[in-house]
Amino acid sequence: MTSQDAALQLTDWRRRTGELYAAVRATPDPQAAHARWRAGRDELFCTHPQSPLPAGDPLRADGLGYWPYDAGLRFERALIPADRAEDLTIPTGGEETTELSLLGHILLPGPIAARVDVWWMQQYGGGLFIPLRDGTSGDTSYGGGRYLLDTAKGADLGAGRRDGTIVVDLNFLYHPSCRYDQAWVCPLAPRGNTIAAPVRAGEIL
């Protein structure tokens, strides 16, 4: 494969990811939106040439695994401005790094009851980034954590709306590509995005 082919394929992957999340936001019923998201991700992971799944991986045939949808884990939360300035340079494999700036935080109510940092990712023109490592990490989910939002790459459930809230639906937590193939690089959850409560929602191992 030429570098031009790879670039065009990756562009298509990101375009289709953005279209999938746009369809999710346009679906009024959150559980139906989640089902649409699952089906769209399975199609991309099983058929797209930029899929992080290695050839022959059973997930290409079986699809990705998820907890059942839990309507009690969908919230609309205000973005609380950061009370400190903080920039992070996170290694993502080899000599590559990701630059993050702390934007603020959100408060998740029970049963999670946690404060979670919201970051601004400097790459790709910028975007909101919310990784999460919870009590299931290393057990039923990837040890490095999962992602909730990564708007620079299209993973946007509804952020920056007129009322200043962010849609936080923990059922949409997904594994980073490095969970499937070490050839991919990905920033992992920093300290302010690590919580003790188990989040039994979203993608599972």
mmCIF file of C-alpha atoms in Angstrom:
data_model
loop_
_atom_site.group_PDB
_atom_site.id
_atom_site.type_symbol
_atom_site.label_atom_id
_atom_site.label_comp_id
_atom_site.label_asym_id
_atom_site.label_seq_id
_atom_site.Cartn_x
_atom_site.Cartn_y
_atom_site.Cartn_z
ATOM 1 C CA MET A 1 0.000 0.000 0.000
ATOM 2 C CA THR A 2 1.329 3.442 -0.879
ATOM 3 C CA SER A 3 1.407 6.311 1.605
ATOM 4 C CA GLN A 4 -1.202 8.059 -0.535
ATOM 5 C CA ASP A 5 -3.532 5.057 -0.273
ATOM 6 C CA ALA A 6 -3.103 4.932 3.499
ATOM 7 C CA ALA A 7 -3.782 8.672 3.826
ATOM 8 C CA LEU A 8 -6.976 8.436 1.782
ATOM 9 C CA GLN A 9 -8.153 5.410 3.738
ATOM 10 C CA LEU A 10 -7.547 7.140 7.065
ATOM 11 C CA THR A 11 -9.368 10.225 5.795
ATOM 12 C CA ASP A 12 -12.333 8.031 4.876
ATOM 13 C CA TRP A 13 -12.265 6.335 8.307
ATOM 14 C CA ARG A 14 -12.414 9.700 10.080
ATOM 15 C CA ARG A 15 -15.132 10.984 7.743
ATOM 16 C CA ARG A 16 -17.269 7.917 8.359
ATOM 17 C CA THR A 17 -16.677 8.149 12.111
ATOM 18 C CA GLY A 18 -17.863 11.760 12.059
ATOM 19 C CA GLU A 19 -20.928 10.784 10.032
ATOM 20 C CA LEU A 20 -21.714 7.975 12.469
ATOM 21 C CA TYR A 21 -21.636 10.318 15.466
ATOM 22 C CA ALA A 22 -23.739 12.870 13.556
ATOM 23 C CA ALA A 23 -26.338 10.135 13.050
ATOM 24 C CA VAL A 24 -26.156 9.330 16.769
ATOM 25 C CA ARG A 25 -26.801 12.972 17.702
ATOM 26 C CA ALA A 26 -29.725 13.110 15.272
ATOM 27 C CA THR A 27 -31.422 10.037 16.791
ATOM 28 C CA PRO A 28 -33.848 11.205 19.506
ATOM 29 C CA ASP A 29 -33.926 7.982 21.526
ATOM 30 C CA PRO A 30 -30.561 7.441 23.273
ATOM 31 C CA GLN A 31 -30.855 3.648 23.327
ATOM 32 C CA ALA A 32 -31.672 3.545 19.609
ATOM 33 C CA ALA A 33 -28.758 5.927 19.007
ATOM 34 C CA HIS A 34 -26.488 3.548 20.893
ATOM 35 C CA ALA A 35 -27.656 0.580 18.813
ATOM 36 C CA ARG A 36 -26.943 2.582 15.661
ATOM 37 C CA TRP A 37 -23.471 3.436 16.954
ATOM 38 C CA ARG A 38 -22.710 -0.201 17.716
ATOM 39 C CA ALA A 39 -23.801 -1.331 14.267
ATOM 40 C CA GLY A 40 -21.771 1.412 12.604
ATOM 41 C CA ARG A 41 -18.649 0.595 14.575
ATOM 42 C CA ASP A 42 -18.977 -3.099 13.805
ATOM 43 C CA GLU A 43 -19.196 -2.310 10.097
ATOM 44 C CA LEU A 44 -16.092 -0.119 10.233
ATOM 45 C CA PHE A 45 -14.075 -2.536 12.365
ATOM 46 C CA CYS A 46 -15.041 -5.568 10.304
ATOM 47 C CA THR A 47 -14.720 -4.159 6.785
ATOM 48 C CA HIS A 48 -12.675 -0.971 6.637
ATOM 49 C CA PRO A 49 -9.005 -1.186 5.525
ATOM 50 C CA GLN A 50 -8.028 1.140 8.396
ATOM 51 C CA SER A 51 -9.601 -1.125 11.019
ATOM 52 C CA PRO A 52 -7.298 -1.612 14.035
ATOM 53 C CA LEU A 53 -8.371 -5.272 14.154
ATOM 54 C CA PRO A 54 -5.674 -7.561 12.753
ATOM 55 C CA ALA A 55 -6.663 -9.832 9.884
ATOM 56 C CA GLY A 56 -8.256 -12.984 11.240
ATOM 57 C CA ASP A 57 -9.246 -11.443 14.571
ATOM 58 C CA PRO A 58 -12.466 -13.174 15.737
ATOM 59 C CA LEU A 59 -14.001 -9.753 16.450
ATOM 60 C CA ARG A 60 -14.159 -9.162 12.706
ATOM 61 C CA ALA A 61 -16.789 -11.896 12.539
ATOM 62 C CA ASP A 62 -18.395 -11.599 15.980
ATOM 63 C CA GLY A 63 -18.433 -7.823 16.423
ATOM 64 C CA LEU A 64 -17.276 -5.789 19.406
ATOM 65 C CA GLY A 65 -18.610 -6.564 22.886
ATOM 66 C CA TYR A 66 -20.598 -4.115 25.033
ATOM 67 C CA TRP A 67 -22.470 -3.961 28.299
ATOM 68 C CA PRO A 68 -26.268 -3.676 27.876
ATOM 69 C CA TYR A 69 -27.437 -0.088 27.501
ATOM 70 C CA ASP A 70 -28.090 1.607 30.863
ATOM 71 C CA ALA A 71 -30.210 4.763 30.566
ATOM 72 C CA GLY A 72 -29.135 5.784 34.076
ATOM 73 C CA LEU A 73 -25.583 6.415 32.842
ATOM 74 C CA ARG A 74 -26.462 9.176 30.390
ATOM 75 C CA PHE A 75 -25.992 12.719 31.705
ATOM 76 C CA GLU A 76 -25.880 16.293 30.480
ATOM 77 C CA ARG A 77 -23.228 18.005 32.559
ATOM 78 C CA ALA A 78 -21.934 21.561 32.752
ATOM 79 C CA LEU A 79 -18.275 22.100 31.923
ATOM 80 C CA ILE A 80 -16.780 23.647 35.058
ATOM 81 C CA PRO A 81 -13.777 25.860 34.216
ATOM 82 C CA ALA A 82 -10.369 24.597 35.293
ATOM 83 C CA ASP A 83 -9.151 25.808 38.666
ATOM 84 C CA ARG A 84 -5.527 25.462 37.593
ATOM 85 C CA ALA A 85 -3.469 25.713 34.448
ATOM 86 C CA GLU A 86 -2.058 22.371 33.374
ATOM 87 C CA ASP A 87 -0.496 21.102 30.187
ATOM 88 C CA LEU A 88 0.405 17.477 29.587
ATOM 89 C CA THR A 89 2.732 15.848 27.134
ATOM 90 C CA ILE A 90 1.711 12.196 26.975
ATOM 91 C CA PRO A 91 3.858 9.548 25.265
ATOM 92 C CA THR A 92 1.834 7.613 22.700
ATOM 93 C CA GLY A 93 4.501 5.135 21.617
ATOM 94 C CA GLY A 94 8.032 5.457 20.263
ATOM 95 C CA GLU A 95 8.994 9.121 20.065
ATOM 96 C CA GLU A 96 5.437 10.351 19.477
ATOM 97 C CA THR A 97 3.552 12.441 22.021
ATOM 98 C CA THR A 98 0.165 14.101 22.408
ATOM 99 C CA GLU A 99 -0.171 17.620 23.825
ATOM 100 C CA LEU A 100 -3.131 18.284 26.127
ATOM 101 C CA SER A 101 -4.296 21.391 27.993
ATOM 102 C CA LEU A 102 -6.718 21.183 30.922
ATOM 103 C CA LEU A 103 -9.995 22.854 29.956
ATOM 104 C CA GLY A 104 -12.122 22.050 32.999
ATOM 105 C CA HIS A 105 -13.991 19.187 34.555
ATOM 106 C CA ILE A 106 -17.394 17.586 34.839
ATOM 107 C CA LEU A 107 -19.089 16.110 37.873
ATOM 108 C CA LEU A 108 -20.680 12.715 37.372
ATOM 109 C CA PRO A 109 -23.526 11.904 39.789
ATOM 110 C CA GLY A 110 -24.181 8.562 41.450
ATOM 111 C CA PRO A 111 -23.672 5.716 41.050
ATOM 112 C CA ILE A 112 -20.352 6.945 39.623
ATOM 113 C CA ALA A 113 -19.990 10.044 41.835
ATOM 114 C CA ALA A 114 -16.709 11.316 40.429
ATOM 115 C CA ARG A 115 -14.996 14.412 39.090
ATOM 116 C CA VAL A 116 -13.487 13.888 35.645
ATOM 117 C CA ASP A 117 -11.105 16.216 33.830
ATOM 118 C CA VAL A 118 -11.889 17.538 30.355
ATOM 119 C CA TRP A 119 -8.888 18.206 28.132
ATOM 120 C CA TRP A 120 -8.266 20.199 24.990
ATOM 121 C CA MET A 121 -6.230 18.169 22.509
ATOM 122 C CA GLN A 122 -3.778 20.330 20.595
ATOM 123 C CA GLN A 123 -3.452 17.973 17.613
ATOM 124 C CA TYR A 124 -5.772 17.774 14.610
ATOM 125 C CA GLY A 125 -6.853 21.396 14.966
ATOM 126 C CA GLY A 126 -7.931 20.872 18.580
ATOM 127 C CA GLY A 127 -10.844 19.145 20.257
ATOM 128 C CA LEU A 128 -12.368 17.975 23.531
ATOM 129 C CA PHE A 129 -10.830 14.815 24.913
ATOM 130 C CA ILE A 130 -12.224 12.764 27.810
ATOM 131 C CA PRO A 131 -10.431 9.490 28.482
ATOM 132 C CA LEU A 132 -11.520 7.399 31.455
ATOM 133 C CA ARG A 133 -9.844 4.665 33.448
ATOM 134 C CA ASP A 134 -12.337 3.196 35.927
ATOM 135 C CA GLY A 135 -12.745 0.263 38.292
ATOM 136 C CA THR A 136 -13.236 -2.172 35.412
ATOM 137 C CA SER A 137 -9.887 -1.304 33.791
ATOM 138 C CA GLY A 138 -7.659 -4.342 33.556
ATOM 139 C CA ASP A 139 -10.621 -6.622 34.209
ATOM 140 C CA THR A 140 -13.562 -6.232 31.828
ATOM 141 C CA SER A 141 -12.077 -3.246 30.007
ATOM 142 C CA TYR A 142 -8.647 -2.321 28.691
ATOM 143 C CA GLY A 143 -6.106 -1.587 31.422
ATOM 144 C CA GLY A 144 -5.156 1.763 29.898
ATOM 145 C CA GLY A 145 -8.741 2.970 29.989
ATOM 146 C CA ARG A 146 -11.350 3.872 27.408
ATOM 147 C CA TYR A 147 -12.382 7.044 25.579
ATOM 148 C CA LEU A 148 -15.684 8.862 26.025
ATOM 149 C CA LEU A 149 -15.154 11.873 23.771
ATOM 150 C CA ASP A 150 -12.488 12.715 21.216
ATOM 151 C CA THR A 151 -14.127 15.431 19.162
ATOM 152 C CA ALA A 152 -11.012 16.096 17.063
ATOM 153 C CA LYS A 153 -11.599 12.662 15.533
ATOM 154 C CA GLY A 154 -15.382 12.920 15.352
ATOM 155 C CA ALA A 155 -16.356 11.212 18.644
ATOM 156 C CA ASP A 156 -18.819 13.895 19.776
ATOM 157 C CA LEU A 157 -22.102 13.152 21.542
ATOM 158 C CA GLY A 158 -23.097 16.803 21.826
ATOM 159 C CA ALA A 159 -20.535 19.202 23.219
ATOM 160 C CA GLY A 160 -20.382 22.997 23.146
ATOM 161 C CA ARG A 161 -24.124 23.448 22.942
ATOM 162 C CA ARG A 162 -25.870 26.758 23.647
ATOM 163 C CA ASP A 163 -26.581 25.873 27.268
ATOM 164 C CA GLY A 164 -22.906 25.087 27.889
ATOM 165 C CA THR A 165 -23.432 21.433 28.723
ATOM 166 C CA ILE A 166 -21.752 18.300 27.428
ATOM 167 C CA VAL A 167 -23.621 15.085 26.708
ATOM 168 C CA VAL A 168 -21.863 12.410 28.743
ATOM 169 C CA ASP A 169 -23.219 8.957 27.986
ATOM 170 C CA LEU A 170 -20.999 6.320 29.546
ATOM 171 C CA ASN A 171 -22.595 3.675 27.344
ATOM 172 C CA PHE A 172 -20.469 5.120 24.528
ATOM 173 C CA LEU A 173 -17.126 4.424 26.208
ATOM 174 C CA TYR A 174 -14.890 2.718 23.665
ATOM 175 C CA HIS A 175 -11.427 1.196 23.614
ATOM 176 C CA PRO A 176 -8.547 3.030 21.935
ATOM 177 C CA SER A 177 -7.053 1.399 18.861
ATOM 178 C CA CYS A 178 -3.938 0.303 20.763
ATOM 179 C CA ARG A 179 -6.109 -2.167 22.694
ATOM 180 C CA TYR A 180 -6.414 -4.178 19.458
ATOM 181 C CA ASP A 181 -3.014 -3.701 17.849
ATOM 182 C CA GLN A 182 0.210 -2.349 19.373
ATOM 183 C CA ALA A 183 1.103 -0.818 16.022
ATOM 184 C CA TRP A 184 -1.371 1.945 16.908
ATOM 185 C CA VAL A 185 -0.485 4.654 19.393
ATOM 186 C CA CYS A 186 -2.888 6.342 21.792
ATOM 187 C CA PRO A 187 -2.800 8.628 24.839
ATOM 188 C CA LEU A 188 -3.941 6.905 28.021
ATOM 189 C CA ALA A 189 -6.001 8.347 30.853
ATOM 190 C CA PRO A 190 -4.069 10.720 33.161
ATOM 191 C CA ARG A 191 -4.596 10.956 36.927
ATOM 192 C CA GLY A 192 -7.599 13.305 36.761
ATOM 193 C CA ASN A 193 -9.372 10.827 34.504
ATOM 194 C CA THR A 194 -8.853 7.805 36.734
ATOM 195 C CA ILE A 195 -11.727 6.902 39.053
ATOM 196 C CA ALA A 196 -12.303 4.048 41.472
ATOM 197 C CA ALA A 197 -15.944 3.375 40.619
ATOM 198 C CA PRO A 198 -16.545 0.588 38.100
ATOM 199 C CA VAL A 199 -18.370 1.752 34.973
ATOM 200 C CA ARG A 200 -20.207 -1.295 33.701
ATOM 201 C CA ALA A 201 -21.187 0.318 30.443
ATOM 202 C CA GLY A 202 -19.689 0.742 27.019
ATOM 203 C CA GLU A 203 -17.249 -1.537 25.298
ATOM 204 C CA ILE A 204 -15.907 -4.613 27.100
ATOM 205 C CA LEU A 205 -12.982 -6.929 26.457
#
